[in-house]
């Protein structure tokens, strides 16, 4: 057995020495394990959604409405999952989604995640709200994209983009759906917002333009620095006619994240964007929103020939990835599962979570009768 599925053999062979994986290989059970290990505030911040949590549940339920119809005798013994996404060569159509404030689940946070991803050659998408400066995370090597929470100060925005480009981040992911925080009861009930404790602000607190706008350094007056951060990164929605600013300050591919309506996808294509990421932020922003997977087919059909369509929100298993690819995604972004892996076992936990997903995808693809992701079409599925 070659390729990503080799991880299955490794696990079985390690069993001969009475070694078992660091935690379960069932990605749908990892959240419960993480809850038992994590403090309530950090766990609620990662697991929680907007309002009643209805959208979080809807994201998962949407996958169960699509069923794989396996094909036989297709010579799927040898498979190749590799592809290219926004100019980045990837070993499989999977990237690590931007998740901020990772130090609340493990002290090494994004540094551990980046090392694990680099070892697997899987791209990370680093959040603006990283616990460590983007330059330190880049030192892990490996392919990397930068996610932008678009600041209200154009000069701070331009400075962040300059730094990301200089540090080797090759694509820009602009999150559109989180210009202010949704009503999140799990965080509110514990009055827990890590940014107010100076977590997740490393990129701002190391940015020369941001620092120039302060009367005193963050070390001298942390509360005022945090207030300036809040004023710059929350509270103001942007407009379509502001997109050219990003093009002026970023010469690589740009993906708009948070697209759920087909007309917005068309506008992104009309604006010359390179990709859209069909996403509802893992159910964290609009309670009662459309499941991300339910938005994917229409968007892929409408603009898939004009830009790359990526997907996140609800991915847990290899079958989930296969379904999203069959419905038109070029690649998917994995979120909570790798963060739970980080919480449970640090860098090794991220590596286990990602290798497990890739092995699951590899085996599911082959057993369904396909050799490459490119062979997948909606005909691989049946809607129930």
CSV table of N, CA, C and O in Angstrom, one decimal, residues 85-88 95 123-126 143-148 161 164-165 168-174 247 250-255 274-275 277 310:
chain,number,residue,atom,x,y,z
A,85,UNK,N,-3.4,24.1,-6.3
A,85,UNK,CA,-4.5,25.0,-5.9
A,85,UNK,C,-3.9,26.4,-5.8
A,85,UNK,O,-3.0,26.7,-5.0
A,86,UNK,N,-4.5,27.3,-6.6
A,86,UNK,CA,-4.0,28.7,-6.6
A,86,UNK,C,-2.4,28.8,-6.7
A,86,UNK,O,-1.8,29.5,-6.1
A,87,UNK,N,-1.9,27.9,-7.6
A,87,UNK,CA,-0.5,27.9,-7.9
A,87,UNK,C,0.3,27.2,-6.9
A,87,UNK,O,1.5,27.1,-7.1
A,88,UNK,N,-0.3,26.6,-5.9
A,88,UNK,CA,0.4,25.9,-4.8
A,88,UNK,C,0.3,24.4,-5.1
A,88,UNK,O,-0.8,23.9,-5.1
A,95,UNK,N,-6.2,21.7,2.6
A,95,UNK,CA,-5.4,22.7,3.3
A,95,UNK,C,-5.9,22.9,4.7
A,95,UNK,O,-7.0,22.5,5.0
A,123,UNK,N,-0.5,22.8,2.9
A,123,UNK,CA,-0.4,24.2,3.1
A,123,UNK,C,-1.2,24.6,4.4
A,123,UNK,O,-2.3,24.1,4.6
A,124,UNK,N,-0.7,25.6,5.1
A,124,UNK,CA,-1.5,26.2,6.2
A,124,UNK,C,-2.0,27.5,5.6
A,124,UNK,O,-1.4,28.1,4.8
A,125,UNK,N,-3.1,28.0,6.1
A,125,UNK,CA,-3.6,29.3,5.9
A,125,UNK,C,-3.6,30.0,7.2
A,125,UNK,O,-4.4,29.7,8.1
A,126,UNK,N,-2.6,30.9,7.4
A,126,UNK,CA,-2.4,31.5,8.7
A,126,UNK,C,-3.3,32.6,8.9
A,126,UNK,O,-3.4,33.5,8.1
A,143,UNK,N,4.5,25.0,2.5
A,143,UNK,CA,3.6,26.0,1.7
A,143,UNK,C,2.7,26.7,2.7
A,143,UNK,O,2.2,26.2,3.7
A,144,UNK,N,2.5,28.0,2.4
A,144,UNK,CA,1.7,28.8,3.3
A,144,UNK,C,0.9,30.0,2.6
A,144,UNK,O,1.5,30.6,1.7
A,145,UNK,N,-0.3,30.2,3.0
A,145,UNK,CA,-1.1,31.3,2.6
A,145,UNK,C,-1.4,32.2,3.8
A,145,UNK,O,-1.3,31.7,4.9
A,146,UNK,N,-1.8,33.4,3.5
A,146,UNK,CA,-2.1,34.3,4.6
A,146,UNK,C,-3.6,34.7,4.5
A,146,UNK,O,-4.1,35.1,3.5
A,147,UNK,N,-4.3,34.6,5.7
A,147,UNK,CA,-5.7,35.0,5.8
A,147,UNK,C,-5.7,36.4,6.4
A,147,UNK,O,-5.1,36.7,7.4
A,148,UNK,N,-6.5,37.2,5.7
A,148,UNK,CA,-6.6,38.6,6.2
A,148,UNK,C,-8.0,38.9,6.8
A,148,UNK,O,-9.0,38.7,6.1
A,161,UNK,N,0.2,43.0,4.5
A,161,UNK,CA,0.3,42.3,3.2
A,161,UNK,C,1.8,42.3,2.8
A,161,UNK,O,2.3,41.3,2.3
A,164,UNK,N,3.5,39.7,4.9
A,164,UNK,CA,3.2,38.3,4.4
A,164,UNK,C,3.9,37.9,3.2
A,164,UNK,O,4.4,36.8,3.0
A,165,UNK,N,3.9,38.9,2.2
A,165,UNK,CA,4.6,38.6,0.9
A,165,UNK,C,6.1,38.3,1.2
A,165,UNK,O,6.7,37.4,0.6
A,168,UNK,N,7.0,34.9,2.5
A,168,UNK,CA,6.8,33.7,1.6
A,168,UNK,C,5.4,33.2,1.6
A,168,UNK,O,5.2,32.0,1.1
A,169,UNK,N,4.4,33.9,2.1
A,169,UNK,CA,3.0,33.5,1.9
A,169,UNK,C,2.6,33.8,0.5
A,169,UNK,O,2.8,34.9,0.0
A,170,UNK,N,2.1,32.8,-0.2
A,170,UNK,CA,1.9,32.9,-1.7
A,170,UNK,C,0.5,33.2,-2.1
A,170,UNK,O,0.3,33.7,-3.3
A,171,UNK,N,-0.5,33.1,-1.3
A,171,UNK,CA,-1.9,33.4,-1.7
A,171,UNK,C,-2.5,34.1,-0.5
A,171,UNK,O,-2.1,34.0,0.7
A,172,UNK,N,-3.5,35.0,-0.8
A,172,UNK,CA,-4.2,35.8,0.2
A,172,UNK,C,-5.6,35.3,0.3
A,172,UNK,O,-6.3,35.2,-0.8
A,173,UNK,N,-6.1,35.0,1.5
A,173,UNK,CA,-7.4,34.6,1.7
A,173,UNK,C,-8.1,35.7,2.5
A,173,UNK,O,-7.7,36.0,3.7
A,174,UNK,N,-9.1,36.3,2.0
A,174,UNK,CA,-9.7,37.5,2.6
A,174,UNK,C,-11.1,37.0,3.2
A,174,UNK,O,-12.0,36.7,2.5
A,247,UNK,N,-5.8,44.3,-4.6
A,247,UNK,CA,-4.9,44.1,-5.8
A,247,UNK,C,-3.7,45.0,-5.9
A,247,UNK,O,-2.7,44.6,-6.3
A,250,UNK,N,-1.3,43.4,-3.2
A,250,UNK,CA,-1.0,42.0,-3.2
A,250,UNK,C,-0.9,41.5,-4.7
A,250,UNK,O,-1.9,41.6,-5.4
A,251,UNK,N,0.2,41.0,-5.1
A,251,UNK,CA,0.4,40.6,-6.5
A,251,UNK,C,0.2,39.1,-6.8
A,251,UNK,O,0.4,38.6,-7.9
A,252,UNK,N,-0.2,38.4,-5.7
A,252,UNK,CA,-0.4,36.9,-5.9
A,252,UNK,C,-1.9,36.6,-6.0
A,252,UNK,O,-2.8,37.6,-6.1
A,253,UNK,N,-2.3,35.4,-5.9
A,253,UNK,CA,-3.7,35.0,-6.0
A,253,UNK,C,-4.5,35.5,-4.8
A,253,UNK,O,-3.9,35.5,-3.7
A,254,UNK,N,-5.7,35.8,-5.0
A,254,UNK,CA,-6.6,36.3,-3.9
A,254,UNK,C,-7.9,35.4,-3.9
A,254,UNK,O,-8.5,35.2,-5.0
A,255,UNK,N,-8.2,34.9,-2.7
A,255,UNK,CA,-9.5,34.1,-2.6
A,255,UNK,C,-10.4,34.9,-1.6
A,255,UNK,O,-9.9,35.4,-0.6
A,274,UNK,N,-9.3,35.3,-7.8
A,274,UNK,CA,-8.8,34.1,-8.3
A,274,UNK,C,-9.5,32.9,-7.7
A,274,UNK,O,-9.5,31.8,-8.3
A,275,UNK,N,-10.2,33.1,-6.6
A,275,UNK,CA,-11.0,31.9,-6.0
A,275,UNK,C,-12.0,32.5,-5.1
A,275,UNK,O,-11.9,33.6,-4.6
A,277,UNK,N,-14.0,30.9,-1.5
A,277,UNK,CA,-14.1,29.8,-0.6
A,277,UNK,C,-15.6,29.7,-0.1
A,277,UNK,O,-16.0,30.7,0.6
A,310,UNK,N,-13.1,26.7,-3.7
A,310,UNK,CA,-12.7,26.0,-2.5
A,310,UNK,C,-13.9,25.9,-1.5
A,310,UNK,O,-14.9,26.6,-1.7
